Coordinates of N, CA and C in Angstrom, one line a residue:
F1 N -54.1 5.9 1.6 CA -54.7 4.9 2.5 C -55.7 3.9 1.9
Q2 N -56.0 4.1 0.6 CA -56.9 3.2 0.0 C -56.3 1.8 -0.3
K3 N -56.8 0.8 0.3 CA -56.3 -0.5 0.1 C -57.4 -1.5 -0.1
D4 N -57.1 -2.7 -0.5 CA -58.2 -3.7 -0.6 C -58.5 -4.3 0.7
I5 N -59.6 -3.8 1.3 CA -60.0 -4.1 2.7 C -60.1 -5.6 2.9
D6 N -60.7 -6.3 1.9 CA -60.9 -7.8 2.0 C -59.6 -8.5 2.2
T7 N -58.7 -8.2 1.3 CA -57.4 -8.9 1.3 C -56.6 -8.5 2.6
E8 N -56.7 -7.3 3.0 CA -56.0 -6.8 4.2 C -56.6 -7.5 5.5
S9 N -57.9 -7.7 5.5 CA -58.5 -8.3 6.7 C -58.2 -9.8 6.8
K10 N -58.1 -10.4 5.7 CA -57.7 -11.9 5.7 C -56.2 -12.0 6.1
K11 N -55.4 -11.1 5.7 CA -54.0 -11.1 6.0 C -53.9 -10.9 7.5
F12 N -54.6 -9.9 8.0 CA -54.6 -9.6 9.5 C -55.0 -10.8 10.3
H13 N -56.1 -11.5 9.9 CA -56.6 -12.7 10.6 C -55.6 -13.8 10.6
S14 N -54.8 -13.9 9.6 CA -53.7 -14.9 9.5 C -52.6 -14.6 10.6
L15 N -52.5 -13.4 11.0 CA -51.5 -13.0 12.0 C -52.1 -13.1 13.4
Y16 N -53.4 -12.7 13.5 CA -54.1 -12.7 14.8 C -55.4 -13.5 14.7
D17 N -55.3 -14.8 15.1 CA -56.4 -15.7 14.8 C -57.6 -15.5 15.7
M18 N -57.5 -14.7 16.8 CA -58.7 -14.4 17.6 C -59.6 -13.4 16.9
V19 N -59.1 -12.7 15.9 CA -59.8 -11.7 15.2 C -60.5 -12.3 14.0
E20 N -61.8 -12.1 13.8 CA -62.4 -12.7 12.7 C -61.8 -12.3 11.4
D21 N -62.0 -13.1 10.3 CA -61.3 -12.7 9.1 C -62.1 -11.6 8.3
D22 N -63.3 -11.3 8.8 CA -64.0 -10.1 8.3 C -63.8 -9.0 9.3
N23 N -62.6 -8.4 9.3 CA -62.3 -7.4 10.3 C -62.0 -6.1 9.6
L24 N -61.7 -5.1 10.4 CA -61.6 -3.7 9.9 C -60.2 -3.2 9.8
Y25 N -59.2 -4.1 9.9 CA -57.8 -3.7 9.9 C -57.2 -3.5 8.5
V26 N -56.5 -2.4 8.3 CA -55.7 -2.2 7.1 C -54.2 -2.0 7.6
F27 N -53.3 -2.5 6.8 CA -51.9 -2.4 7.2 C -51.4 -1.0 6.8
S28 N -50.7 -0.5 7.8 CA -50.1 0.9 7.6 C -48.7 0.9 8.0
D29 N -48.0 2.0 7.6 CA -46.6 2.1 8.0 C -46.4 3.4 8.8
A30 N -45.2 3.7 9.2 CA -44.9 4.8 10.0 C -45.3 6.1 9.4
T31 N -45.2 6.2 8.1 CA -45.6 7.5 7.4 C -47.1 7.7 7.5
D32 N -47.9 6.6 7.4 CA -49.4 6.7 7.5 C -49.7 7.2 9.0
V33 N -49.1 6.6 9.9 CA -49.4 6.9 11.3 C -48.9 8.3 11.7
L34 N -47.8 8.7 11.2 CA -47.3 10.1 11.4 C -48.3 11.1 10.8
S35 N -48.9 10.8 9.6 CA -49.8 11.8 9.1 C -51.1 11.9 9.9
I36 N -51.5 10.7 10.6 CA -52.6 10.8 11.5 C -52.3 11.6 12.7
V37 N -51.2 11.4 13.3 CA -50.9 12.2 14.6 C -50.5 13.6 14.2
D38 N -50.2 13.9 12.9 CA -49.9 15.2 12.5 C -51.1 16.1 12.1
G39 N -52.3 15.6 12.2 CA -53.4 16.4 11.9 C -54.6 15.7 11.3
K40 N -54.4 14.5 10.9 CA -55.5 13.7 10.4 C -56.3 13.0 11.5
S41 N -57.1 12.1 11.1 CA -57.9 11.3 12.1 C -57.7 9.8 11.8
G42 N -57.8 9.0 12.8 CA -57.7 7.6 12.6 C -57.6 6.9 14.0
V43 N -57.9 5.6 13.9 CA -57.8 4.7 15.0 C -56.7 3.7 14.6
V44 N -55.6 3.6 15.5 CA -54.4 2.9 15.1 C -54.1 1.9 16.2
L45 N -53.9 0.6 15.8 CA -53.4 -0.4 16.6 C -52.0 -0.6 16.3
M46 N -51.1 -0.5 17.3 CA -49.7 -0.6 17.1 C -49.1 -1.8 17.9
G47 N -48.4 -2.6 17.2 CA -47.8 -3.8 17.9 C -47.2 -4.7 16.8
F48 N -47.0 -6.0 17.2 CA -46.5 -7.0 16.3 C -46.9 -8.4 16.7
P49 N -46.9 -9.3 15.7 CA -47.5 -10.6 16.0 C -46.8 -11.5 17.1
T50 N -45.6 -11.2 17.4 CA -44.9 -12.0 18.4 C -45.3 -11.6 19.8
N51 N -46.0 -10.5 20.0 CA -46.5 -10.0 21.3 C -47.8 -10.8 21.6
K52 N -47.8 -11.5 22.7 CA -48.9 -12.4 23.0 C -50.2 -11.7 23.5
W53 N -50.1 -10.4 23.8 CA -51.2 -9.6 24.2 C -52.0 -9.0 23.0
M54 N -51.3 -8.9 21.9 CA -51.9 -8.3 20.7 C -53.2 -8.9 20.2
N55 N -53.3 -10.2 20.2 CA -54.5 -10.9 19.7 C -55.8 -10.5 20.5
Y56 N -55.6 -10.3 21.8 CA -56.7 -9.9 22.7 C -57.2 -8.5 22.4
Y57 N -56.2 -7.6 22.4 CA -56.4 -6.2 22.1 C -57.1 -6.0 20.7
A58 N -56.5 -6.7 19.7 CA -57.0 -6.6 18.4 C -58.4 -7.0 18.3
N59 N -58.7 -8.1 18.9 CA -60.1 -8.7 18.9 C -61.1 -7.8 19.6
I60 N -60.8 -7.3 20.7 CA -61.7 -6.4 21.5 C -61.9 -5.1 20.7
L61 N -60.8 -4.5 20.2 CA -60.9 -3.3 19.4 C -61.8 -3.4 18.2
N62 N -61.6 -4.5 17.5 CA -62.3 -4.8 16.2 C -63.8 -4.9 16.6
N63 N -64.1 -5.6 17.6 CA -65.6 -5.8 18.0 C -66.2 -4.5 18.4
V64 N -65.5 -3.6 19.1 CA -66.0 -2.3 19.5 C -66.2 -1.4 18.3
A65 N -65.2 -1.4 17.4 CA -65.2 -0.6 16.2 C -66.4 -1.0 15.3
K66 N -66.7 -2.3 15.2 CA -67.8 -2.7 14.4 C -69.1 -2.3 15.0
E67 N -69.2 -2.4 16.4 CA -70.4 -2.0 17.1 C -70.8 -0.5 16.9
V68 N -69.7 0.3 16.9 CA -70.0 1.8 16.8 C -70.1 2.3 15.4
G69 N -69.8 1.4 14.4 CA -69.9 1.8 13.0 C -68.6 2.3 12.4
L70 N -67.5 2.1 13.0 CA -66.2 2.5 12.3 C -66.0 1.6 11.1
N71 N -65.3 2.2 10.1 CA -65.1 1.3 8.9 C -63.7 0.9 8.7
K72 N -62.7 1.4 9.6 CA -61.3 1.1 9.3 C -60.5 1.3 10.6
I73 N -59.6 0.4 10.8 CA -58.6 0.5 11.9 C -57.2 0.3 11.2
Y74 N -56.4 1.3 11.5 CA -55.0 1.2 10.9 C -54.2 0.3 11.8
Y75 N -53.4 -0.6 11.2 CA -52.5 -1.5 12.0 C -51.1 -1.2 11.6
Y76 N -50.3 -0.9 12.6 CA -48.9 -0.5 12.4 C -48.0 -1.5 13.2
D77 N -47.3 -2.3 12.5 CA -46.3 -3.2 13.1 C -45.0 -2.4 13.1
F78 N -44.7 -1.9 14.3 CA -43.6 -1.0 14.5 C -42.3 -1.7 14.9
Q79 N -42.3 -3.0 15.1 CA -41.1 -3.7 15.6 C -39.8 -3.4 14.9
N80 N -39.8 -3.5 13.6 CA -38.5 -3.2 12.8 C -38.1 -1.7 12.9
D81 N -39.1 -0.8 12.8 CA -38.9 0.6 12.9 C -38.3 1.0 14.2
R82 N -38.8 0.4 15.3 CA -38.3 0.6 16.6 C -36.8 0.1 16.8
E83 N -36.6 -1.1 16.3 CA -35.2 -1.7 16.4 C -34.2 -0.9 15.6
E84 N -34.6 -0.4 14.5 CA -33.7 0.4 13.6 C -33.7 1.9 13.9
S85 N -34.4 2.3 14.9 CA -34.5 3.7 15.2 C -34.9 4.5 14.0
N86 N -35.9 4.0 13.2 CA -36.4 4.7 12.1 C -36.8 6.1 12.4
G87 N -36.4 7.1 11.6 CA -36.6 8.5 11.9 C -38.1 8.8 12.0
T88 N -38.9 8.2 11.1 CA -40.4 8.5 11.2 C -41.0 7.9 12.4
Y89 N -40.6 6.7 12.8 CA -41.0 6.1 14.1 C -40.6 7.0 15.3
E90 N -39.4 7.5 15.3 CA -38.9 8.4 16.3 C -39.7 9.7 16.4
T91 N -40.1 10.2 15.3 CA -41.0 11.4 15.2 C -42.4 11.1 15.8
I92 N -42.9 9.9 15.6 CA -44.2 9.5 16.2 C -44.0 9.4 17.7
V93 N -43.0 8.8 18.2 CA -42.7 8.7 19.6 C -42.7 10.1 20.2
N94 N -42.0 11.0 19.5 CA -41.8 12.4 20.0 C -43.1 13.1 20.1
K95 N -44.0 12.9 19.1 CA -45.3 13.6 19.0 C -46.2 13.0 20.1
L96 N -46.0 11.8 20.5 CA -46.9 11.1 21.5 C -46.2 11.1 22.9
K97 N -45.1 11.8 23.0 CA -44.2 11.6 24.2 C -44.9 11.8 25.6
V98 N -46.0 12.6 25.6 CA -46.7 12.7 26.9 C -47.5 11.4 27.3
Y99 N -47.6 10.5 26.3 CA -48.3 9.2 26.6 C -47.4 8.0 26.7
V100 N -46.3 8.1 25.9 CA -45.4 7.0 25.7 C -44.5 6.7 27.0
P101 N -44.6 5.5 27.5 CA -43.8 5.2 28.7 C -42.3 5.2 28.5
V102 N -41.6 5.5 29.5 CA -40.1 5.4 29.5 C -39.7 4.1 30.2
N103 N -38.8 3.3 29.5 CA -38.5 2.0 30.0 C -37.4 2.1 31.1
D104 N -37.0 1.0 31.7 CA -36.0 1.0 32.8 C -34.7 1.6 32.4
K105 N -34.4 1.6 31.1 CA -33.1 2.2 30.6 C -33.2 3.7 30.3
G106 N -34.4 4.2 30.6 CA -34.6 5.7 30.4 C -35.0 6.0 28.9
I107 N -35.3 5.0 28.1 CA -35.6 5.2 26.7 C -37.1 5.2 26.6
Q108 N -37.6 6.2 25.8 CA -39.1 6.3 25.6 C -39.4 5.6 24.3
D109 N -40.2 4.5 24.3 CA -40.6 3.7 23.2 C -42.0 3.3 23.3
I110 N -42.7 3.3 22.2 CA -44.1 2.7 22.1 C -44.0 1.2 22.5
Q111 N -44.9 0.8 23.2 CA -45.0 -0.6 23.7 C -46.1 -1.3 23.0
A112 N -46.0 -2.6 22.9 CA -47.1 -3.4 22.2 C -47.9 -4.1 23.3
P113 N -49.2 -4.1 23.2 CA -50.0 -3.4 22.2 C -50.3 -2.0 22.7
T114 N -50.5 -1.1 21.7 CA -50.9 0.3 22.0 C -52.0 0.6 21.0
V115 N -53.1 1.3 21.4 CA -54.1 1.8 20.5 C -54.1 3.3 20.7
I116 N -54.1 4.0 19.6 CA -54.3 5.5 19.7 C -55.5 5.8 18.9
V117 N -56.3 6.8 19.4 CA -57.5 7.3 18.7 C -57.2 8.8 18.6
V118 N -57.1 9.2 17.3 CA -56.7 10.6 17.0 C -57.8 11.2 16.1
K119 N -58.2 12.4 16.5 CA -59.2 13.1 15.8 C -58.7 14.5 15.4
K120 N -58.5 14.7 14.1 CA -57.9 15.9 13.6 C -56.6 16.3 14.3
G121 N -55.7 15.3 14.5 CA -54.4 15.5 15.1 C -54.4 15.5 16.6
E122 N -55.6 15.4 17.2 CA -55.7 15.5 18.7 C -55.9 14.0 19.2
V123 N -55.0 13.6 20.1 CA -55.2 12.3 20.7 C -56.3 12.3 21.7
I124 N -57.4 11.5 21.4 CA -58.5 11.5 22.3 C -58.6 10.1 23.1
G125 N -57.7 9.2 22.7 CA -57.6 8.0 23.4 C -56.2 7.3 23.2
Y126 N -55.6 6.9 24.3 CA -54.3 6.2 24.2 C -54.3 5.1 25.2
F127 N -54.2 3.9 24.7 CA -54.4 2.7 25.5 C -53.1 1.8 25.4
D128 N -52.5 1.5 26.5 CA -51.3 0.6 26.5 C -51.2 -0.1 27.8
D129 N -52.4 -0.3 28.4 CA -52.4 -0.9 29.8 C -51.8 -2.2 29.9
T130 N -52.0 -3.1 28.9 CA -51.4 -4.4 29.0 C -49.9 -4.5 28.6
S131 N -49.4 -3.4 27.9 CA -48.0 -3.4 27.5 C -47.1 -3.3 28.6
I132 N -47.6 -2.8 29.8 CA -46.6 -2.6 30.9 C -46.8 -3.6 32.0
I133 N -47.6 -4.7 31.7 CA -47.7 -5.8 32.7 C -46.4 -6.6 32.8
K134 N -45.9 -6.7 34.0 CA -44.6 -7.4 34.2 C -44.9 -8.7 34.9
G135 N -44.0 -9.6 34.9 CA -44.2 -10.9 35.7 C -44.8 -12.0 34.8
T136 N -45.5 -12.9 35.5 CA -45.9 -14.1 34.9 C -47.4 -14.1 34.5
V137 N -48.0 -13.0 34.6 CA -49.4 -13.0 34.2 C -49.5 -13.1 32.7
T138 N -50.4 -14.1 32.3 CA -50.6 -14.3 30.8 C -51.9 -13.6 30.4
P139 N -52.1 -13.4 29.1 CA -53.3 -12.8 28.7 C -54.5 -13.7 29.0
E140 N -54.3 -15.0 29.0 CA -55.4 -15.9 29.3 C -55.9 -15.8 30.7
V141 N -55.0 -15.5 31.6 CA -55.3 -15.2 33.0 C -55.9 -13.8 33.3
Y142 N -55.2 -12.9 32.6 CA -55.6 -11.4 32.8 C -57.0 -11.1 32.3
Y143 N -57.3 -11.7 31.1 CA -58.6 -11.3 30.5 C -59.7 -12.1 31.0
T144 N -60.1 -11.8 32.2 CA -61.4 -12.3 32.7 C -62.5 -11.6 32.0
E145 N -63.7 -12.1 32.1 CA -64.9 -11.4 31.5 C -64.9 -10.0 32.0
N146 N -64.7 -9.8 33.2 CA -64.7 -8.4 33.8 C -63.6 -7.5 33.1
Q147 N -62.4 -8.0 33.0 CA -61.3 -7.2 32.4 C -61.6 -7.0 30.9
K148 N -62.2 -7.9 30.2 CA -62.5 -7.7 28.8 C -63.5 -6.6 28.7
A149 N -64.5 -6.6 29.7 CA -65.5 -5.6 29.7 C -64.9 -4.2 29.9
I150 N -64.0 -4.1 30.9 CA -63.3 -2.8 31.2 C -62.6 -2.3 29.9
T151 N -61.8 -3.2 29.3 CA -61.1 -2.8 28.1 C -62.1 -2.4 27.0
Y152 N -63.1 -3.1 26.8 CA -64.2 -2.8 25.8 C -64.8 -1.5 26.0
E153 N -65.1 -1.2 27.3 CA -65.8 0.1 27.6 C -64.8 1.3 27.4
G154 N -63.5 1.1 27.7 CA -62.5 2.1 27.4 C -62.4 2.5 26.0
F155 N -62.3 1.4 25.2 CA -62.3 1.6 23.7 C -63.6 2.3 23.2
K156 N -64.7 1.8 23.7 CA -66.0 2.3 23.2 C -66.2 3.8 23.5
T157 N -65.8 4.2 24.7 CA -65.9 5.6 25.1 C -65.1 6.5 24.1
A158 N -63.8 6.0 23.8 CA -63.0 6.8 22.9 C -63.5 6.8 21.5
L159 N -64.0 5.6 21.0 CA -64.5 5.5 19.6 C -65.8 6.3 19.4
L160 N -66.6 6.3 20.4 CA -67.8 7.1 20.3 C -67.5 8.6 20.2
E161 N -66.5 9.0 21.0 CA -66.0 10.4 20.9 C -65.4 10.7 19.5
Y162 N -64.7 9.7 19.0 CA -64.1 9.9 17.7 C -65.1 10.0 16.5
I163 N -66.2 9.2 16.6 CA -67.1 9.3 15.5 C -68.1 10.4 15.6
K164 N -68.1 11.1 16.7 CA -69.1 12.3 16.9 C -68.8 13.4 15.9

């Protein structure tokens, strides 16, 4: 998991411009995420740049993580792995199956954006509230100051538990 944080954060900012270029994100893959849910610890943002909700989630999570003193957030772009039914991705879905929603076709898949907070293999936070919004609501309309505060507090509660 050791990576050049500075280069990673600038690369992340280029994908998600609402997030400052001095952010906590490091790029991860399915193997990294599986090792976290398999017994390690980590905070993981899962999604992909074409999802319009990701920028908001990534920005709020980064701000909370900095406030509580976290030093790293794993970022996993799972779009290709999901489309290709990558075995490691499928294992992650299976390990998180009590949290992962089932779509209209009866298929269980991680949705974007999703944040998981895992401490020694135990999920202590799973957030995907905006991934299931249907209809014409846009992030710009959804994220009132009140809604941002609600999301912020949810992340903060989980991250404080994580760093304890």
